[in-house]
């Protein structure tokens, strides 16, 4: 874990309105108001952070990986990426990224897909989909509301022939992304517990979430 | 803040196992997948046909589909893209899951011999015939906004609205619409992640056959793909034929080609037991 890195004079540790440590393998959710900025920090490095967004006053409007990729014309998420909903609205904009590689094509791990990828012996392991189901259930949602997510700091290169594999993450301790909300959103995070692939170096670690008010 | 690291031995063992899976997945073990299916498509035996539907350009359709039946989706008159979504008939919370489909099969490129997974680690469809391999799991379908950008001044039908309509008539809502598989959309990704339309992958009269591996409801939208370079909105009709596919052989390609499909079908079997 490294020290706090300033990206703007208006965003210091002292003036954050929320500051959450999310243990290894755990879920988290919280509201980010329009104009607020959320920083998601990979505190120890090489940790995949599975994230979903829902419009705070209408959960039927939610993050859409396909609309996001199509709108920006490419498969990866980075500075300047508009996070687009299933209704075509901009939910957030990524304004800072110290890592440079984030995935939204490969989805969240689940007990069920683990059996397919790694063998039936991996069925009874913590998984992001279980984290998501638990966390969205606190907001009146269910499995049907779990959609393809963003995997911050997960490295999933896609080759021109379609080949796609999860490879070692490139994030260093303290790497972060910052997103400014264009509407009130519910942010739901699963701090990925996967120990069968290199998305988090086979060793899940804690992360940190900070939220700041807008500058107005 | 404490963090108990896993032991170097545990990490090394897991990495070794991942790399073994990865090698098999990328090197097409146990089976090399075949070349695309031949054109033109052979006739389907009349007695096997249950229903045939022609979806006009710009429109949508949905159908029930029983395990062991198949759909032939045929471009008929030439280039068009067909958006496809699917739900388990007895539990619609189980649905098409493209992120798992591409992740567990180590590729975003689908073709003959590949399978399409649900979110529950089960196989929904086997791609039993496919003349192009030119399908898109990444970009989704057209929307009112994408049409407005591409065809300024015109009010045209789009896939998003079509699927809201299809889902609505099945008692489902926009909460239930999964990410979309685009059949006959030759989208590929360059080294920087940018999308490209590789028209050379497509042929006039392309077709694909998807065998149902569970009882399902399937929804379609027949609208131009957002990346389709044709500046004119003129989607052709597509012909969808629902037919009895017959029992899969012991050496059924989709069931035996990859270790991942084998385990997926084992999950299907446990649902049916
Ligand atoms: Zn995970």
mmCIF file with all atom_site columns, C-alpha atoms in Angstrom, chain A:
data_model
loop_
_atom_site.group_PDB
_atom_site.id
_atom_site.type_symbol
_atom_site.label_atom_id
_atom_site.label_alt_id
_atom_site.label_comp_id
_atom_site.label_asym_id
_atom_site.label_entity_id
_atom_site.label_seq_id
_atom_site.pdbx_PDB_ins_code
_atom_site.Cartn_x
_atom_site.Cartn_y
_atom_site.Cartn_z
_atom_site.occupancy
_atom_site.B_iso_or_equiv
_atom_site.pdbx_formal_charge
_atom_site.auth_seq_id
_atom_site.auth_comp_id
_atom_site.auth_asym_id
_atom_site.auth_atom_id
_atom_site.pdbx_PDB_model_num
ATOM 1   C CA . UNK A 1 1   ? 0.000   0.000   0.000   1.00 0.00 ? 1   UNK A CA 1
ATOM 2   C CA . UNK A 1 2   ? 1.321   3.435   -0.882  1.00 0.00 ? 2   UNK A CA 1
ATOM 3   C CA . UNK A 1 3   ? 0.539   6.970   0.140   1.00 0.00 ? 3   UNK A CA 1
ATOM 4   C CA . UNK A 1 4   ? -2.357  9.020   -1.181  1.00 0.00 ? 4   UNK A CA 1
ATOM 5   C CA . UNK A 1 5   ? -1.707  10.551  -4.608  1.00 0.00 ? 5   UNK A CA 1
ATOM 6   C CA . UNK A 1 6   ? -3.162  13.955  -5.428  1.00 0.00 ? 6   UNK A CA 1
ATOM 7   C CA . UNK A 1 7   ? -4.785  14.286  -8.843  1.00 0.00 ? 7   UNK A CA 1
ATOM 8   C CA . UNK A 1 8   ? -6.406  17.657  -8.181  1.00 0.00 ? 8   UNK A CA 1
ATOM 9   C CA . UNK A 1 9   ? -6.064  20.360  -5.559  1.00 0.00 ? 9   UNK A CA 1
ATOM 10  C CA . UNK A 1 10  ? -9.723  19.808  -4.761  1.00 0.00 ? 10  UNK A CA 1
ATOM 11  C CA . UNK A 1 11  ? -9.272  16.115  -3.909  1.00 0.00 ? 11  UNK A CA 1
ATOM 12  C CA . UNK A 1 12  ? -7.213  15.407  -0.801  1.00 0.00 ? 12  UNK A CA 1
ATOM 13  C CA . UNK A 1 13  ? -7.587  12.744  1.868   1.00 0.00 ? 13  UNK A CA 1
ATOM 14  C CA . UNK A 1 14  ? -8.772  15.470  4.254   1.00 0.00 ? 14  UNK A CA 1
ATOM 15  C CA . UNK A 1 15  ? -11.694 16.692  2.160   1.00 0.00 ? 15  UNK A CA 1
ATOM 16  C CA . UNK A 1 16  ? -13.027 13.311  0.993   1.00 0.00 ? 16  UNK A CA 1
ATOM 17  C CA . UNK A 1 17  ? -16.673 12.966  2.035   1.00 0.00 ? 17  UNK A CA 1
ATOM 18  C CA . UNK A 1 18  ? -16.433 9.159   2.120   1.00 0.00 ? 18  UNK A CA 1
ATOM 19  C CA . UNK A 1 19  ? -13.464 6.843   2.660   1.00 0.00 ? 19  UNK A CA 1
ATOM 20  C CA . UNK A 1 20  ? -14.001 3.062   2.658   1.00 0.00 ? 20  UNK A CA 1
ATOM 21  C CA . UNK A 1 21  ? -11.589 0.183   3.024   1.00 0.00 ? 21  UNK A CA 1
ATOM 22  C CA . UNK A 1 22  ? -12.971 -2.935  1.364   1.00 0.00 ? 22  UNK A CA 1
ATOM 23  C CA . UNK A 1 23  ? -11.377 -6.139  2.635   1.00 0.00 ? 23  UNK A CA 1
ATOM 24  C CA . UNK A 1 24  ? -10.053 -8.813  0.280   1.00 0.00 ? 24  UNK A CA 1
ATOM 25  C CA . UNK A 1 25  ? -12.953 -10.787 -1.289  1.00 0.00 ? 25  UNK A CA 1
ATOM 26  C CA . UNK A 1 26  ? -15.705 -8.494  0.086   1.00 0.00 ? 26  UNK A CA 1
ATOM 27  C CA . UNK A 1 27  ? -18.539 -6.607  -1.644  1.00 0.00 ? 27  UNK A CA 1
ATOM 28  C CA . UNK A 1 28  ? -19.451 -2.941  -1.150  1.00 0.00 ? 28  UNK A CA 1
ATOM 29  C CA . UNK A 1 29  ? -22.096 -0.525  -2.410  1.00 0.00 ? 29  UNK A CA 1
ATOM 30  C CA . UNK A 1 30  ? -22.766 3.170   -2.077  1.00 0.00 ? 30  UNK A CA 1
ATOM 31  C CA . UNK A 1 31  ? -24.406 6.141   -3.759  1.00 0.00 ? 31  UNK A CA 1
ATOM 32  C CA . UNK A 1 32  ? -22.328 8.581   -5.804  1.00 0.00 ? 32  UNK A CA 1
ATOM 33  C CA . UNK A 1 33  ? -24.253 11.821  -6.356  1.00 0.00 ? 33  UNK A CA 1
ATOM 34  C CA . UNK A 1 34  ? -24.202 13.776  -9.595  1.00 0.00 ? 34  UNK A CA 1
ATOM 35  C CA . UNK A 1 35  ? -21.056 15.920  -9.622  1.00 0.00 ? 35  UNK A CA 1
ATOM 36  C CA . UNK A 1 36  ? -19.247 13.806  -7.058  1.00 0.00 ? 36  UNK A CA 1
ATOM 37  C CA . UNK A 1 37  ? -16.034 11.970  -7.937  1.00 0.00 ? 37  UNK A CA 1
ATOM 38  C CA . UNK A 1 38  ? -15.343 8.398   -6.897  1.00 0.00 ? 38  UNK A CA 1
ATOM 39  C CA . UNK A 1 39  ? -11.791 7.048   -6.687  1.00 0.00 ? 39  UNK A CA 1
ATOM 40  C CA . UNK A 1 40  ? -11.352 3.289   -6.749  1.00 0.00 ? 40  UNK A CA 1
ATOM 41  C CA . UNK A 1 41  ? -7.870  2.420   -5.535  1.00 0.00 ? 41  UNK A CA 1
ATOM 42  C CA . UNK A 1 42  ? -6.017  -0.862  -6.018  1.00 0.00 ? 42  UNK A CA 1
ATOM 43  C CA . UNK A 1 43  ? -4.221  -0.447  -2.714  1.00 0.00 ? 43  UNK A CA 1
ATOM 44  C CA . UNK A 1 44  ? -1.824  -3.396  -2.953  1.00 0.00 ? 44  UNK A CA 1
ATOM 45  C CA . UNK A 1 45  ? -1.655  -3.749  -6.750  1.00 0.00 ? 45  UNK A CA 1
ATOM 46  C CA . UNK A 1 46  ? -2.706  -6.471  -9.186  1.00 0.00 ? 46  UNK A CA 1
ATOM 47  C CA . UNK A 1 47  ? -6.246  -6.761  -7.822  1.00 0.00 ? 47  UNK A CA 1
ATOM 48  C CA . UNK A 1 48  ? -9.310  -6.974  -10.107 1.00 0.00 ? 48  UNK A CA 1
ATOM 49  C CA . UNK A 1 49  ? -12.183 -4.778  -8.912  1.00 0.00 ? 49  UNK A CA 1
ATOM 50  C CA . UNK A 1 50  ? -15.529 -5.836  -10.418 1.00 0.00 ? 50  UNK A CA 1
ATOM 51  C CA . UNK A 1 51  ? -17.890 -2.860  -10.572 1.00 0.00 ? 51  UNK A CA 1
ATOM 52  C CA . UNK A 1 52  ? -21.505 -2.172  -11.578 1.00 0.00 ? 52  UNK A CA 1
ATOM 53  C CA . UNK A 1 53  ? -23.470 1.074   -11.707 1.00 0.00 ? 53  UNK A CA 1
ATOM 54  C CA . UNK A 1 54  ? -27.255 1.582   -11.425 1.00 0.00 ? 54  UNK A CA 1
ATOM 55  C CA . UNK A 1 55  ? -29.199 4.837   -11.804 1.00 0.00 ? 55  UNK A CA 1
ATOM 56  C CA . UNK A 1 56  ? -30.044 5.687   -8.197  1.00 0.00 ? 56  UNK A CA 1
ATOM 57  C CA . UNK A 1 57  ? -33.723 6.547   -8.807  1.00 0.00 ? 57  UNK A CA 1
ATOM 58  C CA . UNK A 1 58  ? -34.389 3.789   -11.382 1.00 0.00 ? 58  UNK A CA 1
ATOM 59  C CA . UNK A 1 59  ? -32.349 0.616   -11.025 1.00 0.00 ? 59  UNK A CA 1
ATOM 60  C CA . UNK A 1 60  ? -33.732 -0.703  -14.348 1.00 0.00 ? 60  UNK A CA 1
ATOM 61  C CA . UNK A 1 61  ? -31.302 1.741   -15.942 1.00 0.00 ? 61  UNK A CA 1
ATOM 62  C CA . UNK A 1 62  ? -27.827 0.328   -15.388 1.00 0.00 ? 62  UNK A CA 1
ATOM 63  C CA . UNK A 1 63  ? -24.311 -0.030  -16.735 1.00 0.00 ? 63  UNK A CA 1
ATOM 64  C CA . UNK A 1 64  ? -24.123 -1.546  -20.207 1.00 0.00 ? 64  UNK A CA 1
ATOM 65  C CA . UNK A 1 65  ? -20.753 -2.908  -21.279 1.00 0.00 ? 65  UNK A CA 1
ATOM 66  C CA . UNK A 1 66  ? -21.831 -3.199  -24.914 1.00 0.00 ? 66  UNK A CA 1
ATOM 67  C CA . UNK A 1 67  ? -23.181 0.367   -25.119 1.00 0.00 ? 67  UNK A CA 1
ATOM 68  C CA . UNK A 1 68  ? -20.041 1.642   -23.400 1.00 0.00 ? 68  UNK A CA 1
ATOM 69  C CA . UNK A 1 69  ? -17.696 -0.187  -25.780 1.00 0.00 ? 69  UNK A CA 1
ATOM 70  C CA . UNK A 1 70  ? -19.725 0.751   -28.849 1.00 0.00 ? 70  UNK A CA 1
ATOM 71  C CA . UNK A 1 71  ? -20.020 4.415   -27.929 1.00 0.00 ? 71  UNK A CA 1
ATOM 72  C CA . UNK A 1 72  ? -16.266 4.827   -27.517 1.00 0.00 ? 72  UNK A CA 1
ATOM 73  C CA . UNK A 1 73  ? -15.389 2.516   -30.420 1.00 0.00 ? 73  UNK A CA 1
ATOM 74  C CA . UNK A 1 74  ? -13.090 0.214   -28.478 1.00 0.00 ? 74  UNK A CA 1
ATOM 75  C CA . UNK A 1 75  ? -12.958 -2.665  -26.032 1.00 0.00 ? 75  UNK A CA 1
ATOM 76  C CA . UNK A 1 76  ? -10.933 -1.166  -23.151 1.00 0.00 ? 76  UNK A CA 1
ATOM 77  C CA . UNK A 1 77  ? -11.786 1.393   -20.488 1.00 0.00 ? 77  UNK A CA 1
ATOM 78  C CA . UNK A 1 78  ? -9.498  4.362   -19.846 1.00 0.00 ? 78  UNK A CA 1
ATOM 79  C CA . UNK A 1 79  ? -9.292  8.105   -19.178 1.00 0.00 ? 79  UNK A CA 1
ATOM 80  C CA . UNK A 1 80  ? -12.070 9.856   -21.051 1.00 0.00 ? 80  UNK A CA 1
ATOM 81  C CA . UNK A 1 81  ? -14.286 6.768   -21.280 1.00 0.00 ? 81  UNK A CA 1
ATOM 82  C CA . UNK A 1 82  ? -17.963 7.576   -20.855 1.00 0.00 ? 82  UNK A CA 1
ATOM 83  C CA . UNK A 1 83  ? -19.732 4.949   -18.778 1.00 0.00 ? 83  UNK A CA 1
ATOM 84  C CA . UNK A 1 84  ? -22.969 4.391   -20.724 1.00 0.00 ? 84  UNK A CA 1
ATOM 85  C CA . UNK A 1 85  ? -26.263 2.941   -19.460 1.00 0.00 ? 85  UNK A CA 1
ATOM 86  C CA . UNK A 1 86  ? -28.630 0.533   -21.187 1.00 0.00 ? 86  UNK A CA 1
ATOM 87  C CA . UNK A 1 87  ? -30.721 3.629   -22.027 1.00 0.00 ? 87  UNK A CA 1
ATOM 88  C CA . UNK A 1 88  ? -27.787 5.285   -23.771 1.00 0.00 ? 88  UNK A CA 1
ATOM 89  C CA . UNK A 1 89  ? -27.188 7.887   -21.069 1.00 0.00 ? 89  UNK A CA 1
ATOM 90  C CA . UNK A 1 90  ? -23.787 8.884   -19.682 1.00 0.00 ? 90  UNK A CA 1
ATOM 91  C CA . UNK A 1 91  ? -23.633 7.656   -16.080 1.00 0.00 ? 91  UNK A CA 1
ATOM 92  C CA . UNK A 1 92  ? -20.043 8.665   -15.239 1.00 0.00 ? 92  UNK A CA 1
ATOM 93  C CA . UNK A 1 93  ? -16.891 9.788   -17.024 1.00 0.00 ? 93  UNK A CA 1
ATOM 94  C CA . UNK A 1 94  ? -13.458 8.430   -16.177 1.00 0.00 ? 94  UNK A CA 1
ATOM 95  C CA . UNK A 1 95  ? -11.306 11.475  -15.458 1.00 0.00 ? 95  UNK A CA 1
ATOM 96  C CA . UNK A 1 96  ? -8.129  9.862   -14.131 1.00 0.00 ? 96  UNK A CA 1
ATOM 97  C CA . UNK A 1 97  ? -6.391  6.514   -14.520 1.00 0.00 ? 97  UNK A CA 1
ATOM 98  C CA . UNK A 1 98  ? -2.909  5.732   -13.249 1.00 0.00 ? 98  UNK A CA 1
ATOM 99  C CA . UNK A 1 99  ? -2.958  2.146   -14.557 1.00 0.00 ? 99  UNK A CA 1
ATOM 100 C CA . UNK A 1 100 ? -4.035  2.170   -18.198 1.00 0.00 ? 100 UNK A CA 1
ATOM 101 C CA . UNK A 1 101 ? -5.712  -1.191  -18.579 1.00 0.00 ? 101 UNK A CA 1
ATOM 102 C CA . UNK A 1 102 ? -9.256  -2.130  -17.544 1.00 0.00 ? 102 UNK A CA 1
ATOM 103 C CA . UNK A 1 103 ? -11.584 -4.776  -18.933 1.00 0.00 ? 103 UNK A CA 1
ATOM 104 C CA . UNK A 1 104 ? -15.297 -4.879  -19.626 1.00 0.00 ? 104 UNK A CA 1
ATOM 105 C CA . UNK A 1 105 ? -15.491 -7.909  -21.929 1.00 0.00 ? 105 UNK A CA 1
ATOM 106 C CA . UNK A 1 106 ? -14.833 -10.756 -19.523 1.00 0.00 ? 106 UNK A CA 1
ATOM 107 C CA . UNK A 1 107 ? -17.479 -10.277 -16.828 1.00 0.00 ? 107 UNK A CA 1
ATOM 108 C CA . UNK A 1 108 ? -17.445 -11.395 -13.233 1.00 0.00 ? 108 UNK A CA 1
ATOM 109 C CA . UNK A 1 109 ? -16.313 -14.751 -11.912 1.00 0.00 ? 109 UNK A CA 1
ATOM 110 C CA . UNK A 1 110 ? -19.013 -17.037 -10.579 1.00 0.00 ? 110 UNK A CA 1
ATOM 111 C CA . UNK A 1 111 ? -19.184 -20.415 -8.844  1.00 0.00 ? 111 UNK A CA 1
ATOM 112 C CA . UNK A 1 112 ? -20.877 -21.738 -11.976 1.00 0.00 ? 112 UNK A CA 1
ATOM 113 C CA . UNK A 1 113 ? -18.435 -20.394 -14.570 1.00 0.00 ? 113 UNK A CA 1
ATOM 114 C CA . UNK A 1 114 ? -15.532 -21.465 -12.357 1.00 0.00 ? 114 UNK A CA 1
ATOM 115 C CA . UNK A 1 115 ? -16.674 -25.095 -12.765 1.00 0.00 ? 115 UNK A CA 1
ATOM 116 C CA . UNK A 1 116 ? -16.551 -24.657 -16.543 1.00 0.00 ? 116 UNK A CA 1
ATOM 117 C CA . UNK A 1 117 ? -13.183 -22.895 -16.606 1.00 0.00 ? 117 UNK A CA 1
ATOM 118 C CA . UNK A 1 118 ? -11.277 -24.633 -13.857 1.00 0.00 ? 118 UNK A CA 1
ATOM 119 C CA . UNK A 1 119 ? -13.112 -27.864 -13.056 1.00 0.00 ? 119 UNK A CA 1
ATOM 120 C CA . UNK A 1 120 ? -16.017 -28.898 -10.843 1.00 0.00 ? 120 UNK A CA 1
ATOM 121 C CA . UNK A 1 121 ? -13.748 -28.880 -7.785  1.00 0.00 ? 121 UNK A CA 1
ATOM 122 C CA . UNK A 1 122 ? -13.773 -25.067 -7.843  1.00 0.00 ? 122 UNK A CA 1
ATOM 123 C CA . UNK A 1 123 ? -17.552 -24.727 -7.389  1.00 0.00 ? 123 UNK A CA 1
ATOM 124 C CA . UNK A 1 124 ? -17.476 -23.927 -3.690  1.00 0.00 ? 124 UNK A CA 1
ATOM 125 C CA . UNK A 1 125 ? -15.181 -20.888 -3.722  1.00 0.00 ? 125 UNK A CA 1
ATOM 126 C CA . UNK A 1 126 ? -16.074 -17.233 -3.130  1.00 0.00 ? 126 UNK A CA 1
ATOM 127 C CA . UNK A 1 127 ? -16.969 -15.526 -6.400  1.00 0.00 ? 127 UNK A CA 1
ATOM 128 C CA . UNK A 1 128 ? -17.887 -12.052 -7.649  1.00 0.00 ? 128 UNK A CA 1
ATOM 129 C CA . UNK A 1 129 ? -21.375 -13.009 -8.809  1.00 0.00 ? 129 UNK A CA 1
ATOM 130 C CA . UNK A 1 130 ? -22.221 -14.196 -5.297  1.00 0.00 ? 130 UNK A CA 1
ATOM 131 C CA . UNK A 1 131 ? -20.892 -10.895 -3.939  1.00 0.00 ? 131 UNK A CA 1
ATOM 132 C CA . UNK A 1 132 ? -23.052 -9.017  -6.449  1.00 0.00 ? 132 UNK A CA 1
ATOM 133 C CA . UNK A 1 133 ? -26.210 -11.026 -5.683  1.00 0.00 ? 133 UNK A CA 1
ATOM 134 C CA . UNK A 1 134 ? -25.745 -10.414 -1.956  1.00 0.00 ? 134 UNK A CA 1
ATOM 135 C CA . UNK A 1 135 ? -25.021 -6.721  -2.388  1.00 0.00 ? 135 UNK A CA 1
ATOM 136 C CA . UNK A 1 136 ? -27.804 -5.890  -4.891  1.00 0.00 ? 136 UNK A CA 1
ATOM 137 C CA . UNK A 1 137 ? -30.284 -7.834  -2.724  1.00 0.00 ? 137 UNK A CA 1
ATOM 138 C CA . UNK A 1 138 ? -29.760 -5.122  -0.100  1.00 0.00 ? 138 UNK A CA 1
ATOM 139 C CA . UNK A 1 139 ? -31.220 -2.702  -2.652  1.00 0.00 ? 139 UNK A CA 1
ATOM 140 C CA . UNK A 1 140 ? -34.223 -4.826  -3.638  1.00 0.00 ? 140 UNK A CA 1
ATOM 141 C CA . UNK A 1 141 ? -32.609 -6.350  -6.711  1.00 0.00 ? 141 UNK A CA 1
ATOM 142 C CA . UNK A 1 142 ? -31.823 -9.952  -7.652  1.00 0.00 ? 142 UNK A CA 1
ATOM 143 C CA . UNK A 1 143 ? -29.735 -12.095 -9.984  1.00 0.00 ? 143 UNK A CA 1
ATOM 144 C CA . UNK A 1 144 ? -31.682 -10.815 -13.005 1.00 0.00 ? 144 UNK A CA 1
ATOM 145 C CA . UNK A 1 145 ? -30.217 -7.377  -12.327 1.00 0.00 ? 145 UNK A CA 1
ATOM 146 C CA . UNK A 1 146 ? -26.604 -8.573  -12.546 1.00 0.00 ? 146 UNK A CA 1
ATOM 147 C CA . UNK A 1 147 ? -25.266 -7.472  -15.931 1.00 0.00 ? 147 UNK A CA 1
ATOM 148 C CA . UNK A 1 148 ? -21.784 -7.561  -17.494 1.00 0.00 ? 148 UNK A CA 1
ATOM 149 C CA . UNK A 1 149 ? -19.552 -5.368  -15.335 1.00 0.00 ? 149 UNK A CA 1
ATOM 150 C CA . UNK A 1 150 ? -16.342 -3.374  -15.516 1.00 0.00 ? 150 UNK A CA 1
ATOM 151 C CA . UNK A 1 151 ? -13.237 -5.117  -14.226 1.00 0.00 ? 151 UNK A CA 1
ATOM 152 C CA . UNK A 1 152 ? -11.028 -2.263  -13.110 1.00 0.00 ? 152 UNK A CA 1
ATOM 153 C CA . UNK A 1 153 ? -7.318  -3.181  -13.207 1.00 0.00 ? 153 UNK A CA 1
ATOM 154 C CA . UNK A 1 154 ? -8.023  -6.521  -14.931 1.00 0.00 ? 154 UNK A CA 1
ATOM 155 C CA . UNK A 1 155 ? -5.836  -7.211  -17.958 1.00 0.00 ? 155 UNK A CA 1
ATOM 156 C CA . UNK A 1 156 ? -7.725  -9.064  -20.704 1.00 0.00 ? 156 UNK A CA 1
ATOM 157 C CA . UNK A 1 157 ? -6.135  -8.365  -24.086 1.00 0.00 ? 157 UNK A CA 1
ATOM 158 C CA . UNK A 1 158 ? -8.201  -9.335  -27.142 1.00 0.00 ? 158 UNK A CA 1
ATOM 159 C CA . UNK A 1 159 ? -6.201  -10.243 -30.249 1.00 0.00 ? 159 UNK A CA 1
ATOM 160 C CA . UNK A 1 160 ? -7.264  -9.418  -33.816 1.00 0.00 ? 160 UNK A CA 1
ATOM 161 C CA . UNK A 1 161 ? -8.158  -13.106 -34.329 1.00 0.00 ? 161 UNK A CA 1
ATOM 162 C CA . UNK A 1 162 ? -10.443 -12.981 -31.284 1.00 0.00 ? 162 UNK A CA 1
ATOM 163 C CA . UNK A 1 163 ? -8.132  -14.806 -28.890 1.00 0.00 ? 163 UNK A CA 1
ATOM 164 C CA . UNK A 1 164 ? -8.708  -13.595 -25.343 1.00 0.00 ? 164 UNK A CA 1
ATOM 165 C CA . UNK A 1 165 ? -7.078  -14.590 -22.081 1.00 0.00 ? 165 UNK A CA 1
ATOM 166 C CA . UNK A 1 166 ? -6.768  -13.095 -18.641 1.00 0.00 ? 166 UNK A CA 1
ATOM 167 C CA . UNK A 1 167 ? -3.114  -12.250 -18.031 1.00 0.00 ? 167 UNK A CA 1
ATOM 168 C CA . UNK A 1 168 ? -1.226  -10.738 -15.108 1.00 0.00 ? 168 UNK A CA 1
ATOM 169 C CA . UNK A 1 169 ? -2.582  -7.369  -14.056 1.00 0.00 ? 169 UNK A CA 1
ATOM 170 C CA . UNK A 1 170 ? -0.273  -4.402  -14.578 1.00 0.00 ? 170 UNK A CA 1
ATOM 171 C CA . UNK A 1 171 ? -1.524  -2.287  -11.669 1.00 0.00 ? 171 UNK A CA 1
ATOM 172 C CA . UNK A 1 172 ? 0.954   -1.253  -8.978  1.00 0.00 ? 172 UNK A CA 1
ATOM 173 C CA . UNK A 1 173 ? 0.143   -0.624  -5.317  1.00 0.00 ? 173 UNK A CA 1
ATOM 174 C CA . UNK A 1 174 ? -1.839  2.616   -5.053  1.00 0.00 ? 174 UNK A CA 1
ATOM 175 C CA . UNK A 1 175 ? -2.993  2.695   -8.674  1.00 0.00 ? 175 UNK A CA 1
ATOM 176 C CA . UNK A 1 176 ? -6.401  4.311   -9.002  1.00 0.00 ? 176 UNK A CA 1
ATOM 177 C CA . UNK A 1 177 ? -9.162  5.366   -11.309 1.00 0.00 ? 177 UNK A CA 1
ATOM 178 C CA . UNK A 1 178 ? -11.393 8.393   -10.773 1.00 0.00 ? 178 UNK A CA 1
ATOM 179 C CA . UNK A 1 179 ? -14.866 8.808   -12.239 1.00 0.00 ? 179 UNK A CA 1
ATOM 180 C CA . UNK A 1 180 ? -17.127 11.831  -12.003 1.00 0.00 ? 180 UNK A CA 1
ATOM 181 C CA . UNK A 1 181 ? -20.854 11.041  -11.837 1.00 0.00 ? 181 UNK A CA 1
ATOM 182 C CA . UNK A 1 182 ? -23.148 12.595  -14.451 1.00 0.00 ? 182 UNK A CA 1
ATOM 183 C CA . UNK A 1 183 ? -26.236 11.305  -12.587 1.00 0.00 ? 183 UNK A CA 1
ATOM 184 C CA . UNK A 1 184 ? -26.908 9.910   -9.113  1.00 0.00 ? 184 UNK A CA 1
ATOM 185 C CA . UNK A 1 185 ? -25.681 6.316   -9.264  1.00 0.00 ? 185 UNK A CA 1
ATOM 186 C CA . UNK A 1 186 ? -25.550 3.281   -7.014  1.00 0.00 ? 186 UNK A CA 1
ATOM 187 C CA . UNK A 1 187 ? -22.065 1.829   -7.296  1.00 0.00 ? 187 UNK A CA 1
ATOM 188 C CA . UNK A 1 188 ? -21.755 -1.890  -6.493  1.00 0.00 ? 188 UNK A CA 1
ATOM 189 C CA . UNK A 1 189 ? -18.315 -3.433  -6.115  1.00 0.00 ? 189 UNK A CA 1
ATOM 190 C CA . UNK A 1 190 ? -17.076 -6.972  -5.730  1.00 0.00 ? 190 UNK A CA 1
ATOM 191 C CA . UNK A 1 191 ? -13.444 -7.017  -4.664  1.00 0.00 ? 191 UNK A CA 1
ATOM 192 C CA . UNK A 1 192 ? -12.676 -10.111 -6.714  1.00 0.00 ? 192 UNK A CA 1
ATOM 193 C CA . UNK A 1 193 ? -11.934 -13.254 -4.647  1.00 0.00 ? 193 UNK A CA 1
ATOM 194 C CA . UNK A 1 194 ? -10.786 -15.289 -7.674  1.00 0.00 ? 194 UNK A CA 1
ATOM 195 C CA . UNK A 1 195 ? -7.742  -17.476 -6.899  1.00 0.00 ? 195 UNK A CA 1
ATOM 196 C CA . UNK A 1 196 ? -7.743  -19.554 -10.096 1.00 0.00 ? 196 UNK A CA 1
ATOM 197 C CA . UNK A 1 197 ? -6.440  -16.990 -12.586 1.00 0.00 ? 197 UNK A CA 1
ATOM 198 C CA . UNK A 1 198 ? -3.914  -14.133 -12.659 1.00 0.00 ? 198 UNK A CA 1
ATOM 199 C CA . UNK A 1 199 ? -6.524  -11.321 -12.441 1.00 0.00 ? 199 UNK A CA 1
ATOM 200 C CA . UNK A 1 200 ? -5.302  -10.638 -8.939  1.00 0.00 ? 200 UNK A CA 1
ATOM 201 C CA . UNK A 1 201 ? -2.027  -12.514 -8.871  1.00 0.00 ? 201 UNK A CA 1
ATOM 202 C CA . UNK A 1 202 ? -3.802  -15.528 -7.292  1.00 0.00 ? 202 UNK A CA 1
ATOM 203 C CA . UNK A 1 203 ? -3.833  -13.551 -4.051  1.00 0.00 ? 203 UNK A CA 1
ATOM 204 C CA . UNK A 1 204 ? -6.809  -11.208 -3.423  1.00 0.00 ? 204 UNK A CA 1
ATOM 205 C CA . UNK A 1 205 ? -6.005  -7.997  -1.547  1.00 0.00 ? 205 UNK A CA 1
ATOM 206 C CA . UNK A 1 206 ? -7.935  -5.113  0.082   1.00 0.00 ? 206 UNK A CA 1
ATOM 207 C CA . UNK A 1 207 ? -8.949  -2.008  -1.852  1.00 0.00 ? 207 UNK A CA 1
ATOM 208 C CA . UNK A 1 208 ? -10.069 1.532   -1.014  1.00 0.00 ? 208 UNK A CA 1
ATOM 209 C CA . UNK A 1 209 ? -12.901 3.755   -2.239  1.00 0.00 ? 209 UNK A CA 1
ATOM 210 C CA . UNK A 1 210 ? -12.938 7.543   -1.774  1.00 0.00 ? 210 UNK A CA 1
ATOM 211 C CA . UNK A 1 211 ? -15.698 9.987   -2.746  1.00 0.00 ? 211 UNK A CA 1
ATOM 212 C CA . UNK A 1 212 ? -15.435 13.772  -3.085  1.00 0.00 ? 212 UNK A CA 1
ATOM 213 C CA . UNK A 1 213 ? -18.051 16.457  -3.628  1.00 0.00 ? 213 UNK A CA 1
ATOM 214 C CA . UNK A 1 214 ? -18.006 18.482  -6.846  1.00 0.00 ? 214 UNK A CA 1
ATOM 215 C CA . UNK A 1 215 ? -15.950 21.646  -7.094  1.00 0.00 ? 215 UNK A CA 1
ATOM 216 C CA . UNK A 1 216 ? -18.828 24.100  -7.596  1.00 0.00 ? 216 UNK A CA 1
#
